[in-house]
Amino acid sequence: MTFDQILLFALFGVILSMLLWGRLRYDLVAAGGLLVAVAFGLVPQEKAFSGFADPAVVIVALVLVVSRAFENSGALTLVTRRLVSDHRPTSRHIAMTGGIGAALSAIINNVAALALLMPIDVEAARKAGRPPGVTLMPLAFATILGGMVTLIGTPPNIIASGIRERLLGSPYGMFDFAPVGGAVAAAGLAFVALVGWRLVPHRADQSAATKPSSFEAEVSVPEGSTAIGRHPTDIDEEARTADVIVLGLVREGRKLPRMRMPAIAAGDKLRLKGSSDAIAAFIKALDLQQPGDRQEGADVEADQPAGRTRRRSGRKEDNKPEGEEEEQRDKGPEVVEAVVRADSLLVGRSAGAMRLRPRFGVTLLGIARAGTLTRRGVHDNYIAAGDVLLLTGRGTDSATLDLLGVIPLSRASVAGSSPGRVAITIGLFAAAIAAASLGLVSFTIAIAMAVAAYAALGIVPAREFYLQIEWPIVVMLAFLLPIGAAFEEVGGTALIAEGIVTLTRDYSPVIALLAIMVATMTLSDVLNNVATMVITGPVAIGLARELDVNPDTFLMGVAIAASCAFLTPIGHKNNTLIMGPGGFRFSDYWRMGLPLEVVVLAVSVPMLLVVWPL
């Protein structure tokens, strides 16, 4: 071994140890490693920041913005709300939600796909009376599996394409991963739907973290609402679908019970009971957004104490800077569930006394607390520390909520889906894929053009654009790529490849393929899959060259393996996301994850040999 090789092996060892330790952020670890490599002359100074120009880094950033465009347009909600039901048997429910999650993960970031489906899945579990963890783990694994199908489905595929372009001369296409990745995803989904969910451990406390707060809320009926002119029985279908109970309405300050409810009119307030997600769904179904949420300059402020109203003067409130108002309008109307801190401005006061809406742009819809509420109206109830509030309005941005002294627990959009925006969002993405597939432009440029169009059309607002990019991942990748290139240049990957060849010399190259895939899977279970692919990708190509076989077989193999992080909650962000809602422990994942990884190997190796022959 040369001195440079020894230094780079030692540096990689330190980087891996620091990443596994987890006390420092992975982007800082990667930055420190790059600076050490430059200081020792292992990476030339002029190439230190070349990783930021790598197409793989750019695509990883842009794909996250595309994911946000699909969410903002309502395209994803339109699909999932129509297809997901709580009435199906568990296996069919998992097959349906997992199939949707896998399909979404093929075209958007798999973390975004899980984030979209997880609340729907939890709500379906509550309605069906089963622990949410039973279906959450299969859903998380399905979204990971779906990312293997396309180039942009998961970062390891993007990095594998970049490595192939650098070492073999050309990148992978959008659907080069589909034959093997699709077969693996289909087999994995069948396993989790038929067998895997039965291996998820059941405990009495698993659903404790997901038990929803129940609110008694008052929601105004604005002009243009589809509820106007309808009687209580006429809105039962929407109430049942959203899982809310219509208690009655308030008209001119008088509470009317359900049995005495007249036809609903503009200006009435519907009294509802249900969880925050359920109330948000009901608001969306009947277009009950507050007037202040849908248009500027609403004529009358409704949150005044009884008998008092005030006309807007047209001036902006001092508490709401113009930038924050624009940001909230860009985000669209939403319902926020927030807990009251002990030092909150609201403690001991009522919403009416605080004049929440005229002062802060916030409307209080409901209050949930451990005890029983008084018979006063929502806006006349005194708020206590620990109460959970249901809020809506322009003032639900983080800065205003922090000013009020409340901590947001969840957010649910009540913005309706626009067929035009949905069509534009999907059409732009499809055009970008078609242009790249036909070779008119590179895939990076095609996605960048689609993202620019999303920004120009306001589908992803300017203030939201950069917030969607997960900068720590982007920075880590950009800093690790020059170190990986240096490792390749000094012969480090060739040394590892020679070691694997020596161990498997008396066996078929298939054994070497299996060995490097198992090693990659093991590393990915404890390490970020981006870092895993940066390290093992060049090794796979080096190993194929040593064995004089097709390098694509081995590079595709490690790309599949790098995505298979099913044994621990830290192997993939989707595993981490379900840990709390599912009530899981660290040791719960391997029960379904280990046999799933065996299924992946059993399907992927034969498929690799057929699609990418040695």
XYZ file of C-alpha atoms in Angstrom, residues 26 78 102 138 142 144 154 161 174 178 181 227 231 264 345 354 356 360 377-378 393 395 426 446 507 512 548 606:
28
model
C -23.197 14.260 8.845
C -56.348 13.717 -4.965
C -44.198 2.591 -3.961
C -45.074 -2.148 5.796
C -42.937 -0.139 0.580
C -38.289 2.533 0.275
C -33.827 7.359 -4.355
C -25.689 7.036 -12.429
C -34.580 7.241 -16.168
C -37.008 -0.462 -13.661
C -35.998 -2.499 -9.210
C -72.984 23.669 2.790
C -79.886 20.521 6.235
C -77.408 26.299 6.800
C -49.670 34.983 26.135
C -57.090 38.389 22.917
C -56.681 36.658 17.933
C -52.564 37.916 14.804
C -68.522 29.225 23.312
C -65.073 28.377 21.977
C -55.872 31.555 9.355
C -51.214 33.678 11.148
C -48.077 16.379 -13.959
C -34.908 18.608 -17.991
C -16.231 -19.532 -6.599
C -18.676 -12.016 -5.288
C -13.507 -9.255 -15.989
C -31.284 -13.634 -10.578
